[in-house]
Coordinates of C-alpha atoms in Angstrom, one line a residue:
M1 CA 107.1 111.6 65.8
I2 CA 107.0 115.2 64.4
Q3 CA 106.9 117.6 67.4
D4 CA 103.6 119.3 66.1
H5 CA 101.8 116.0 66.8
I6 CA 102.6 115.7 70.6
R7 CA 100.4 116.7 73.4
N8 CA 101.8 116.8 77.1
F9 CA 98.4 117.2 79.4
S10 CA 97.4 116.5 82.8
I11 CA 94.1 115.8 84.5
I12 CA 93.6 117.9 87.6
A13 CA 90.5 118.1 90.1
H14 CA 89.2 118.1 93.8
I15 CA 89.3 114.6 95.4
D16 CA 86.5 112.0 94.0
H17 CA 85.5 114.0 91.0
G18 CA 86.7 111.2 88.6
K19 CA 90.2 111.8 87.3
S20 CA 91.2 108.2 87.4
T21 CA 87.9 107.0 85.7
L22 CA 88.4 109.4 82.9
A23 CA 91.9 108.4 82.4
D24 CA 90.8 104.7 82.5
R25 CA 88.1 105.8 79.7
I26 CA 90.6 107.6 77.6
L27 CA 93.1 104.6 77.6
E28 CA 90.1 102.3 76.7
H29 CA 88.7 104.3 74.0
T30 CA 92.3 105.0 72.4
G31 CA 93.1 101.1 72.7
A32 CA 96.2 102.1 74.8
I33 CA 95.3 99.0 77.0
D34 CA 94.2 95.4 76.0
S35 CA 90.6 94.7 77.3
R36 CA 92.1 91.3 79.0
T37 CA 94.3 93.3 81.3
F38 CA 92.2 96.2 81.9
H39 CA 90.8 97.1 85.5
N40 CA 89.4 99.9 87.1
Q41 CA 91.7 102.8 88.5
L42 CA 94.5 101.3 86.1
L43 CA 97.0 104.1 86.5
D44 CA 96.4 103.8 90.4
D45 CA 99.0 101.0 90.6
M46 CA 99.3 100.8 94.4
D47 CA 97.2 98.6 96.6
L48 CA 96.6 101.5 98.8
E49 CA 95.3 103.2 96.2
Q50 CA 92.9 100.6 94.7
E51 CA 91.5 99.9 98.3
R52 CA 91.1 103.8 99.4
G53 CA 89.7 104.8 96.0
I54 CA 92.2 107.7 96.1
T55 CA 95.2 108.5 93.8
I56 CA 98.5 109.2 95.8
K57 CA 101.0 109.4 93.2
A58 CA 100.8 111.3 89.7
S59 CA 101.3 108.6 86.9
A60 CA 102.3 109.1 83.6
V61 CA 101.3 107.1 80.3
K62 CA 102.1 107.5 76.6
I63 CA 98.9 107.1 74.1
K64 CA 98.5 106.8 70.4
Y65 CA 95.6 108.8 69.3
H66 CA 94.1 109.1 65.6
S67 CA 92.2 112.2 65.2
K68 CA 89.2 113.1 63.3
N69 CA 91.4 115.4 61.2
G70 CA 93.0 112.2 59.7
K71 CA 96.5 112.8 61.9
D72 CA 98.1 110.5 64.5
Y73 CA 99.1 112.2 67.7
I74 CA 101.0 111.1 70.9
L75 CA 99.1 112.2 73.9
N76 CA 101.4 112.0 77.4
L77 CA 98.9 111.8 80.0
I78 CA 99.7 112.3 83.7
D79 CA 96.8 111.4 86.5
T80 CA 97.1 113.4 89.5
P81 CA 95.9 113.4 92.9
G82 CA 93.2 115.7 94.4
H83 CA 93.7 115.8 98.1
V84 CA 95.3 119.0 99.6
D85 CA 97.9 116.8 101.2
F86 CA 99.2 115.8 97.6
A87 CA 99.2 119.3 96.2
F88 CA 103.0 119.0 95.6
E89 CA 102.3 116.0 93.1
V90 CA 100.0 118.0 91.1
S91 CA 102.3 120.9 90.8
K92 CA 105.2 118.8 90.2
S93 CA 103.3 117.2 87.1
L94 CA 102.2 120.3 85.6
R95 CA 105.7 121.4 85.0
A96 CA 105.9 118.7 82.5
C97 CA 102.6 119.6 80.6
E98 CA 101.4 122.3 78.2
G99 CA 97.8 122.1 79.2
C100 CA 95.3 120.2 81.5
L101 CA 91.8 118.9 81.7
L102 CA 90.1 120.7 85.0
L103 CA 87.6 118.2 86.1
V104 CA 84.3 119.3 87.9
D105 CA 81.5 117.1 89.4
A106 CA 78.3 117.8 87.9
A107 CA 76.3 117.2 91.2
Q108 CA 79.0 118.8 93.8
G109 CA 80.5 121.7 91.6
V110 CA 83.3 123.6 92.3
E111 CA 85.2 122.8 95.4
A112 CA 88.2 124.1 97.3
Q113 CA 90.9 121.9 95.6
T114 CA 89.3 122.6 92.0
V115 CA 90.2 126.4 92.6
A116 CA 94.0 125.5 94.2
N117 CA 94.5 123.4 91.3
L118 CA 93.6 126.0 88.6
Y119 CA 95.7 128.7 90.2
L120 CA 98.8 126.2 90.2
A121 CA 97.6 125.6 86.2
I122 CA 97.5 129.5 85.7
E123 CA 101.0 129.6 87.5
N124 CA 102.6 127.3 84.9
N125 CA 100.9 128.9 82.0
L126 CA 98.9 126.0 80.8
E127 CA 95.9 125.8 78.2
I128 CA 93.1 124.9 80.4
I129 CA 90.3 122.6 79.2
P130 CA 87.1 122.7 81.8
V131 CA 85.3 119.4 82.0
I132 CA 82.2 118.9 83.6
N133 CA 81.9 115.1 84.8
K134 CA 79.4 112.7 86.2
I135 CA 76.4 114.2 84.1
D136 CA 74.7 110.8 84.1
L137 CA 74.0 111.0 87.8
S138 CA 70.4 111.7 88.9
N139 CA 71.4 114.8 91.2
A140 CA 73.4 116.0 88.3
D141 CA 73.0 119.6 87.3
P142 CA 75.3 121.0 84.7
E143 CA 73.9 124.1 83.9
R144 CA 74.5 125.2 87.3
V145 CA 77.8 123.8 87.5
K146 CA 78.6 125.8 84.1
K147 CA 77.5 129.2 85.6
Q148 CA 79.5 128.2 88.9
I149 CA 82.8 127.7 86.6
H150 CA 82.1 130.9 84.6
K151 CA 81.5 132.9 88.0
I152 CA 84.4 131.3 90.1
L153 CA 86.9 130.4 87.7
G154 CA 86.3 133.0 85.0
I155 CA 85.9 130.5 82.2
D156 CA 83.7 130.9 79.3
E157 CA 80.7 128.3 79.3
K158 CA 81.2 127.8 75.5
E159 CA 84.6 126.1 76.3
I160 CA 83.3 123.7 78.7
V161 CA 83.2 120.1 77.7
L162 CA 80.1 117.8 79.2
A163 CA 81.3 114.1 79.9
S164 CA 80.5 111.0 82.2
A165 CA 83.7 109.1 82.3
K166 CA 81.9 106.1 84.0
M167 CA 79.6 105.9 80.9
G168 CA 82.1 106.9 78.4
I169 CA 80.1 110.0 77.3
G170 CA 81.9 112.9 75.7
I171 CA 85.5 111.0 75.4
D172 CA 86.0 111.8 71.8
E173 CA 85.0 115.7 72.7
I174 CA 87.7 115.8 75.3
L175 CA 90.2 114.2 73.0
E176 CA 89.4 116.4 70.0
S177 CA 89.8 119.5 72.7
V178 CA 93.4 118.2 73.8
V179 CA 94.3 118.0 70.0
E180 CA 92.8 121.3 69.3
R181 CA 93.5 123.5 72.2
I182 CA 96.6 122.4 73.9
P183 CA 99.6 123.6 72.1
P184 CA 102.6 121.4 71.0
P185 CA 105.8 121.3 73.1
K186 CA 108.6 123.8 72.2
G187 CA 112.1 122.5 72.0
D188 CA 114.9 121.9 69.6
P189 CA 115.9 118.3 69.1
S190 CA 119.3 119.2 67.7
A191 CA 120.2 121.5 70.8
P192 CA 122.1 120.1 73.7
L193 CA 120.1 117.7 76.1
Q194 CA 118.0 119.5 78.7
A195 CA 115.5 117.0 80.4
L196 CA 113.6 117.6 83.8
I197 CA 113.5 114.7 86.0
F198 CA 109.8 114.9 87.5
D199 CA 109.5 111.5 89.0
S200 CA 111.4 108.4 89.9
N201 CA 111.0 105.1 91.6
Y202 CA 113.3 102.2 92.4
N203 CA 113.6 98.8 90.8
V204 CA 115.7 96.0 92.5
Y205 CA 117.3 94.8 89.2
Q206 CA 117.8 98.2 87.5
G207 CA 118.4 100.9 90.4
V208 CA 116.7 104.2 90.2
I209 CA 114.2 104.3 87.1
V210 CA 114.4 108.1 86.5
H211 CA 110.9 109.9 84.7
V212 CA 112.0 112.6 82.6
R213 CA 110.2 115.3 80.3
L214 CA 112.7 116.5 77.4
F215 CA 112.8 120.3 76.6
N216 CA 115.5 120.0 74.2
G217 CA 117.9 117.4 72.6
E218 CA 117.6 113.7 72.6
L219 CA 118.2 110.7 75.0
R220 CA 119.7 107.6 73.5
Q221 CA 120.9 104.2 75.1
G222 CA 124.8 104.4 75.6
M223 CA 124.7 108.1 76.1
K224 CA 126.8 109.4 79.0
V225 CA 124.5 112.0 81.0
Q226 CA 125.1 113.9 84.0
L227 CA 122.8 115.2 86.7
M228 CA 123.5 119.0 87.0
N229 CA 122.6 119.3 90.7
T230 CA 125.1 116.8 91.7
G231 CA 127.4 116.7 88.8
N232 CA 127.2 112.8 88.6
V233 CA 127.8 111.3 85.6
Y234 CA 126.1 108.0 84.2
D235 CA 125.7 105.6 81.1
V236 CA 122.4 105.3 79.8
L237 CA 121.5 101.6 79.9
E238 CA 117.9 101.8 78.8
V239 CA 115.6 104.3 77.3
G240 CA 111.6 103.9 77.4
V241 CA 108.2 105.1 77.6
L242 CA 105.2 104.4 79.9
V243 CA 102.2 102.4 78.0
P244 CA 101.6 102.4 80.9
K245 CA 103.9 99.3 81.5
P246 CA 107.2 100.3 80.7
L247 CA 108.4 99.7 77.1
K248 CA 112.0 100.0 75.9
C249 CA 112.7 102.4 72.7
D250 CA 115.7 103.6 70.8
A251 CA 115.5 107.3 71.9
L252 CA 113.5 109.9 73.2
Y253 CA 113.4 113.7 71.5
A254 CA 112.5 117.2 72.7
G255 CA 108.8 117.2 73.8
E256 CA 108.5 113.6 74.7
V257 CA 108.1 112.1 78.2
G258 CA 109.7 108.6 79.2
Y259 CA 112.2 107.2 81.5
I260 CA 115.8 106.2 81.4
A261 CA 117.5 103.6 83.6
C262 CA 121.3 104.2 84.5
N263 CA 122.1 101.4 87.0
I264 CA 121.9 104.2 89.9
R265 CA 121.9 102.2 93.1
S266 CA 121.6 104.8 95.8
A267 CA 118.4 106.6 96.1
R268 CA 120.1 109.7 97.5
E269 CA 121.8 110.4 94.0
V270 CA 118.5 111.6 92.4
E271 CA 116.4 114.6 92.9
N272 CA 113.1 115.4 91.6
G273 CA 113.5 118.8 89.6
D274 CA 117.0 118.0 88.7
T275 CA 118.1 118.4 84.9
V276 CA 119.6 115.6 82.9
T277 CA 121.9 116.9 80.1
D278 CA 124.8 115.2 78.0
A279 CA 127.9 114.8 79.8
L280 CA 130.0 115.4 76.5
N281 CA 127.9 118.4 75.3
P282 CA 126.4 119.9 78.4
C283 CA 123.4 122.7 78.2
H284 CA 124.3 126.2 79.4
E285 CA 121.9 126.2 82.4
A286 CA 119.6 123.9 84.3
L287 CA 115.9 124.2 84.1
P288 CA 114.1 125.9 86.9
G289 CA 113.6 123.0 89.6
Y290 CA 110.7 122.6 91.9
K291 CA 110.1 124.9 94.6
K292 CA 111.1 123.4 97.8
V293 CA 108.0 122.3 99.8
Q294 CA 107.7 122.9 103.6
P295 CA 106.3 120.1 105.6
L296 CA 103.5 121.1 107.9
V297 CA 103.3 118.3 110.2
F298 CA 106.2 116.3 112.0
A299 CA 106.0 112.9 113.9
G300 CA 108.8 110.6 114.8
I301 CA 108.7 107.0 113.2
Y302 CA 110.3 104.0 114.9
P303 CA 110.9 100.7 114.6
V304 CA 109.3 98.4 117.1
N305 CA 112.1 96.1 117.0
S306 CA 115.2 98.1 117.4
K307 CA 117.1 95.8 114.8
D308 CA 114.9 96.9 112.0
F309 CA 116.5 100.4 112.1
E310 CA 119.1 100.1 108.9
T311 CA 115.8 98.4 107.1
L312 CA 113.7 101.5 108.0
K313 CA 116.7 103.7 106.8
D314 CA 116.9 101.9 103.3
A315 CA 113.0 101.9 103.0
M316 CA 112.8 105.7 103.7
E317 CA 115.4 106.6 101.1
K318 CA 113.6 104.4 98.6
L319 CA 110.3 105.7 99.6
S320 CA 111.6 109.6 99.3
L321 CA 112.2 108.8 95.5
S322 CA 108.7 108.5 94.8
D323 CA 107.3 111.0 97.2
S324 CA 109.9 114.0 97.3
S325 CA 107.5 116.0 99.8
F326 CA 108.6 113.6 102.4
V327 CA 111.5 114.6 104.4
F328 CA 113.1 112.7 107.6
E329 CA 116.4 113.0 109.8
V330 CA 117.8 110.6 112.7
E331 CA 116.5 111.0 116.0
S332 CA 116.4 109.2 119.3
S333 CA 113.9 109.0 122.3
A334 CA 114.6 107.6 125.6
S335 CA 111.5 105.6 125.5
I336 CA 111.5 104.2 122.2
G337 CA 115.0 104.4 120.9
F338 CA 116.3 105.2 117.6
G339 CA 114.2 106.3 114.7
Y340 CA 113.4 109.2 112.6
R341 CA 111.8 112.5 112.6
C342 CA 109.8 113.0 109.5
G343 CA 107.8 116.1 107.9
F344 CA 104.6 115.4 106.0
L345 CA 102.2 117.9 104.4
G346 CA 99.3 116.8 106.4
L347 CA 97.8 113.9 108.3
L348 CA 96.4 111.8 105.5
H349 CA 100.0 112.1 103.9
M350 CA 101.5 110.7 107.2
E351 CA 98.9 107.8 107.4
I352 CA 99.8 106.8 103.8
V353 CA 103.6 106.9 104.1
Q354 CA 103.2 104.7 107.5
E355 CA 100.9 102.2 105.7
R356 CA 103.5 102.1 102.7
L357 CA 106.4 101.5 104.7
E358 CA 104.8 98.6 106.8
R359 CA 103.3 97.2 103.3
E360 CA 106.0 97.7 101.0
Y361 CA 108.9 97.1 103.1
G362 CA 107.4 94.6 105.8
L363 CA 108.2 97.0 109.0
N364 CA 106.2 97.3 112.1
L365 CA 106.4 100.8 113.3
V366 CA 105.6 103.0 116.1
I367 CA 104.2 106.7 115.1
T368 CA 104.6 109.7 117.8
T369 CA 101.9 112.1 118.4
P370 CA 102.5 114.8 115.2
S371 CA 103.5 118.2 116.0
V372 CA 104.2 121.4 113.8
V373 CA 106.8 123.8 113.6
Y374 CA 107.0 126.2 116.5
K375 CA 109.6 129.2 116.8
I376 CA 111.1 130.0 120.2
R377 CA 112.0 133.6 121.1
K378 CA 114.6 133.4 123.8
T379 CA 115.4 136.0 126.3
K380 CA 118.8 136.6 124.6
G381 CA 117.0 137.6 121.4
D382 CA 117.9 134.9 119.3
V383 CA 114.8 132.9 117.6
V384 CA 115.0 128.9 117.1
E385 CA 112.7 126.6 115.4
I386 CA 111.6 123.3 116.9
E387 CA 109.5 120.7 115.3
N388 CA 110.0 118.2 118.4
P389 CA 108.4 119.3 121.9
S390 CA 111.1 117.4 123.5
K391 CA 113.6 119.9 122.1
M392 CA 112.0 122.7 123.7
P393 CA 114.4 124.9 125.9
D394 CA 114.0 125.5 129.6
P395 CA 110.8 127.8 130.4
T396 CA 113.2 130.4 132.1
H397 CA 115.2 130.9 128.9
I398 CA 111.8 131.5 126.7
E399 CA 110.3 135.2 126.1
A400 CA 107.7 134.1 123.6
I401 CA 106.6 131.2 121.7
L402 CA 105.3 131.6 118.0
E403 CA 102.9 129.0 116.4
P404 CA 102.1 128.7 112.5
F405 CA 98.8 129.9 111.3
V406 CA 96.9 129.1 108.0
E407 CA 94.5 131.1 106.0
A408 CA 91.8 128.2 105.4
R409 CA 89.0 128.3 102.7
I410 CA 86.1 126.3 103.6
L411 CA 83.4 125.5 100.9
I412 CA 80.0 124.0 102.2
P413 CA 76.2 123.8 101.5
P414 CA 74.4 126.9 103.5
A415 CA 72.6 124.6 105.5
C416 CA 75.3 123.2 107.7
M417 CA 76.8 126.9 108.1
G418 CA 76.0 127.1 111.7
A419 CA 77.7 123.7 112.6
I420 CA 80.9 124.6 110.8
L421 CA 81.3 128.3 112.1
E422 CA 80.8 126.7 115.7
L423 CA 83.7 124.2 114.9
C424 CA 85.5 126.9 113.6
E425 CA 85.3 128.8 116.8
Q426 CA 86.2 126.0 119.0
R427 CA 89.5 125.6 117.0
R428 CA 90.6 129.0 117.8
G429 CA 89.8 130.4 114.1
T430 CA 89.6 134.2 113.2
Y431 CA 86.8 134.9 111.1
I432 CA 88.0 136.9 107.6
S433 CA 85.0 136.5 105.1
T434 CA 81.7 135.1 103.6
E435 CA 80.9 134.6 100.0
Y436 CA 78.0 133.2 98.5
T437 CA 79.5 131.8 95.2
S438 CA 76.0 130.0 94.5
E439 CA 72.6 129.3 96.1
E440 CA 73.9 125.6 97.0
L441 CA 77.6 126.8 98.0
V442 CA 79.1 129.2 100.2
R443 CA 82.9 130.1 100.9
I444 CA 84.1 130.9 104.4
V445 CA 87.5 132.0 105.1
Y446 CA 89.2 131.6 108.4
E447 CA 92.6 131.9 110.1
F448 CA 93.7 129.2 112.4
P449 CA 96.6 128.1 114.2
L450 CA 98.0 125.1 112.1
A451 CA 98.2 122.8 115.3
E452 CA 94.4 123.0 115.6
I453 CA 93.2 121.8 112.1
I454 CA 96.0 119.0 111.4
V455 CA 94.5 116.3 113.2
D456 CA 90.7 115.6 112.3
F457 CA 89.5 119.1 111.3
Y458 CA 88.9 117.9 107.7
D459 CA 87.0 114.9 109.1
R460 CA 84.6 116.8 111.1
I461 CA 84.0 119.5 108.2
K462 CA 83.2 116.3 105.9
S463 CA 80.8 114.8 108.5
L464 CA 79.2 118.1 109.3
S465 CA 78.6 118.9 105.9
K466 CA 77.3 115.1 104.9
G467 CA 80.3 115.0 102.5
Y468 CA 79.9 118.2 100.6
G469 CA 82.4 120.4 102.7
S470 CA 85.8 120.7 101.3
L471 CA 88.9 122.7 102.7
D472 CA 91.9 124.4 101.3
Y473 CA 94.7 126.4 103.1
D474 CA 97.8 128.2 102.6
L475 CA 100.5 129.0 105.5
K476 CA 100.6 132.6 106.5
G477 CA 103.6 132.6 108.7
H478 CA 104.1 132.2 112.7
R479 CA 102.5 134.5 115.1
E480 CA 102.9 134.8 119.2
S481 CA 100.4 132.8 121.2
N482 CA 99.9 131.7 124.7
L483 CA 101.2 128.2 124.6
V484 CA 102.7 125.6 127.0
K485 CA 104.4 122.2 126.8
I486 CA 102.8 119.2 128.5
D487 CA 105.0 116.2 129.7
I488 CA 103.3 112.7 130.3
L489 CA 105.3 111.0 133.1
I490 CA 104.6 107.2 133.4
N491 CA 106.1 105.9 136.5
N492 CA 107.8 109.2 137.2
E493 CA 109.8 109.2 133.9
I494 CA 108.8 111.5 131.2
C495 CA 107.9 109.7 127.9
D496 CA 109.0 112.2 125.6
S497 CA 106.9 110.7 122.7
F498 CA 103.9 111.7 124.2
S499 CA 104.8 115.3 124.8
F500 CA 103.0 117.9 123.0
I501 CA 102.6 121.7 122.9
T502 CA 99.4 123.1 123.2
H503 CA 97.1 126.4 124.0
G504 CA 97.4 127.5 127.8
E505 CA 93.5 127.5 128.1
K506 CA 93.3 124.1 126.9
A507 CA 96.4 122.6 128.7
A508 CA 95.0 121.1 131.7
I509 CA 91.7 119.5 129.9
K510 CA 94.0 117.7 127.3
G511 CA 96.4 116.5 129.8
R512 CA 93.5 114.9 131.8
L513 CA 92.0 113.6 128.7
L514 CA 95.1 112.2 127.8
C515 CA 96.0 110.5 131.1
E516 CA 92.4 109.1 131.0
K517 CA 93.0 107.4 127.6
L518 CA 96.4 106.1 128.6
K519 CA 94.9 104.4 131.6
E520 CA 92.4 102.4 129.5
L521 CA 95.1 101.5 127.1
I522 CA 98.4 100.6 129.1
P523 CA 98.0 97.0 130.1
R524 CA 98.2 96.0 133.9
Q525 CA 101.4 95.1 135.4
M526 CA 102.4 93.4 138.4
F527 CA 102.9 96.9 140.1
E528 CA 101.0 100.0 140.0
V529 CA 101.6 102.3 137.2
A530 CA 101.0 106.1 137.8
I531 CA 100.3 108.3 134.6
Q532 CA 100.8 112.0 135.4
A533 CA 100.5 115.1 133.1
A534 CA 102.8 118.0 134.1
I535 CA 103.3 121.5 132.8
G536 CA 106.8 122.4 133.8
G537 CA 107.2 121.2 137.5
K538 CA 103.5 121.3 138.3
V539 CA 101.3 118.3 138.0
V540 CA 97.9 119.1 136.3
A541 CA 96.5 115.3 136.1
R542 CA 97.0 112.0 137.2
E543 CA 95.6 108.3 136.7
N544 CA 96.8 105.0 138.4
V545 CA 96.7 101.4 136.4
K546 CA 96.1 99.2 139.5
P547 CA 98.4 96.3 139.6
M548 CA 97.2 92.7 138.7
G549 CA 96.5 90.8 142.1
K550 CA 98.0 87.5 143.2
N551 CA 96.5 85.9 146.2
V552 CA 99.7 84.9 148.2
T553 CA 97.9 83.5 151.1
A554 CA 95.6 81.0 149.0
K555 CA 97.7 78.3 150.2
C556 CA 97.2 79.1 154.0
Y557 CA 94.5 77.0 155.8
G558 CA 93.9 78.2 159.1
G559 CA 96.7 79.0 161.5
D560 CA 97.9 82.4 163.0
I561 CA 97.2 85.9 161.2
S562 CA 100.9 86.9 161.7
R563 CA 101.7 84.0 159.0
K564 CA 99.5 85.7 156.4
R565 CA 100.9 89.2 157.3
K566 CA 104.4 88.0 156.5
L567 CA 103.5 86.9 153.2
W568 CA 101.6 90.4 152.5
E569 CA 104.5 92.4 153.6
K570 CA 107.1 90.1 151.4
Q571 CA 104.6 90.8 148.5
K572 CA 104.6 94.6 149.0
E573 CA 108.4 94.9 149.3
G574 CA 108.5 92.5 145.9
K575 CA 106.1 95.2 144.0
K576 CA 108.0 98.5 145.6
R577 CA 111.1 96.7 144.0
M578 CA 109.6 95.9 140.8
K579 CA 108.1 99.4 140.4
Q580 CA 111.7 100.8 140.7
F581 CA 113.0 98.6 137.8
G582 CA 110.2 97.5 136.0
R583 CA 109.6 98.8 132.4
V584 CA 106.1 99.5 131.2
E585 CA 105.7 98.5 127.4
I586 CA 103.3 101.2 125.9
P587 CA 101.1 99.8 122.8
Q588 CA 100.8 101.4 119.4
E589 CA 97.1 102.1 120.2
A590 CA 98.3 104.4 123.0
F591 CA 100.2 106.8 120.5
L592 CA 97.3 106.5 118.3
A593 CA 94.8 107.5 121.1
A594 CA 97.2 110.5 121.9
L595 CA 96.1 111.9 118.3
K596 CA 92.3 111.7 118.9
V597 CA 92.3 113.9 122.2
E598 CA 89.8 116.7 121.7

């Protein structure tokens, strides 16, 4: 295929603005998929994506298109996620493209992630084609959204394409715009091989399948290739393209997108952002990889059965292939055993990782309370980072605790502004600005401690704004705060999995609420279970789980009272001994309840 006839593009948008539906229509319209094998959300091949109706992973597909100008083109399309937690998938995909379709809902208009994704596209110097989708809806207002796009994004109204992915309206215009406005890929097919790894996944039979975008040179079966980051050399056993199922081909050339299989058995050997080159004729320098993403939320993942630890290790390595924003390291807990401390980009990301590990690898897991990275300035002057509250140094050695802050941009209808501002104040927010982007949309900017918004802040915004609110945020660094660590003691033993760091003013209330929730969720034992919340050595809340009763005197009919007393004393001693050596099993619901303490 002539390089001038290749177009690499991506679809970006806010969550639920119709990216996957548009990808479906493009595949149908170009005949890339057989009508018998077609189903909605075709590129969302995970069960989780189908069930939740969201895109979690970017998916690439090669399409043949016959243009109205009489020429045949190859379109390499990448469908991307829209949720803020999967923004890294978007930035990763944009590096493999020359242009993108920016989708905006005709009813909801420009939202927070629309703006964030636009900035990502501008950073990568991509040609942007704005598309107003869902124009068939009864509450659609394309003219208002056109003005919004022009005002907020600075895009000329004449360049905007109107479409309805569901009804198949405007698909021809979109494809023609892709051919006319997105530039063909640059690159020299005769130069030494230079290919970017933008994704990978694990196949039981072929090992690691590496997805590449070629910038220079060519890739053929039988070649010896080298990964420049690790220096490892492999034989290419298979070369192919995704249509959307893998299809073998003879070779890939500069500008094309495809995959290679080299029988790589260890998931650790491949890193997204690495450069693939010819081992015999290597290129001079590696392609600029991806900026390392910093996890925002940390939580412990432990197998319920300690025998599954090795299976969990293997599963995590394979999962990190297809999700490079997920990081993990081994840790142990006195109450749960061996597991992993994992870093996530947000709470939805954490939820998805847990579900994927349980479904795809058949694991039964316990997730501990999520926390953020705090910085501790010690009395000696050195600063240490901790993401696990149980690793916090002795209070006598701490001069100050610094917590991460974010700048959050919230887009909402003006009608719900009062309720949202109240919520922001409750979450220790610092007001920065308000901007009316249109009559139907107001943009509020606040600074928050990250710990205040990671659990359910996005859900609260959605419910208070009747589904119209949206959120986007950037990390602004660490600042000193009045923070304390709360320990939860169960039968006078610290359960480190429940330990958390919180603001001093809210500490006693949160400790009491958590004790009350644990009292409901921890099952009754044969002995009394004491649940306490402590700050340092001071207990601030306590609840007791009453023991199960057993009538030891039921068999006594009449007789002297001293006989009954003797049995009661014997029972009392037994319960005291049980309390010393008894172990309390904590159900998974208790860990989940710890997340929801308001």
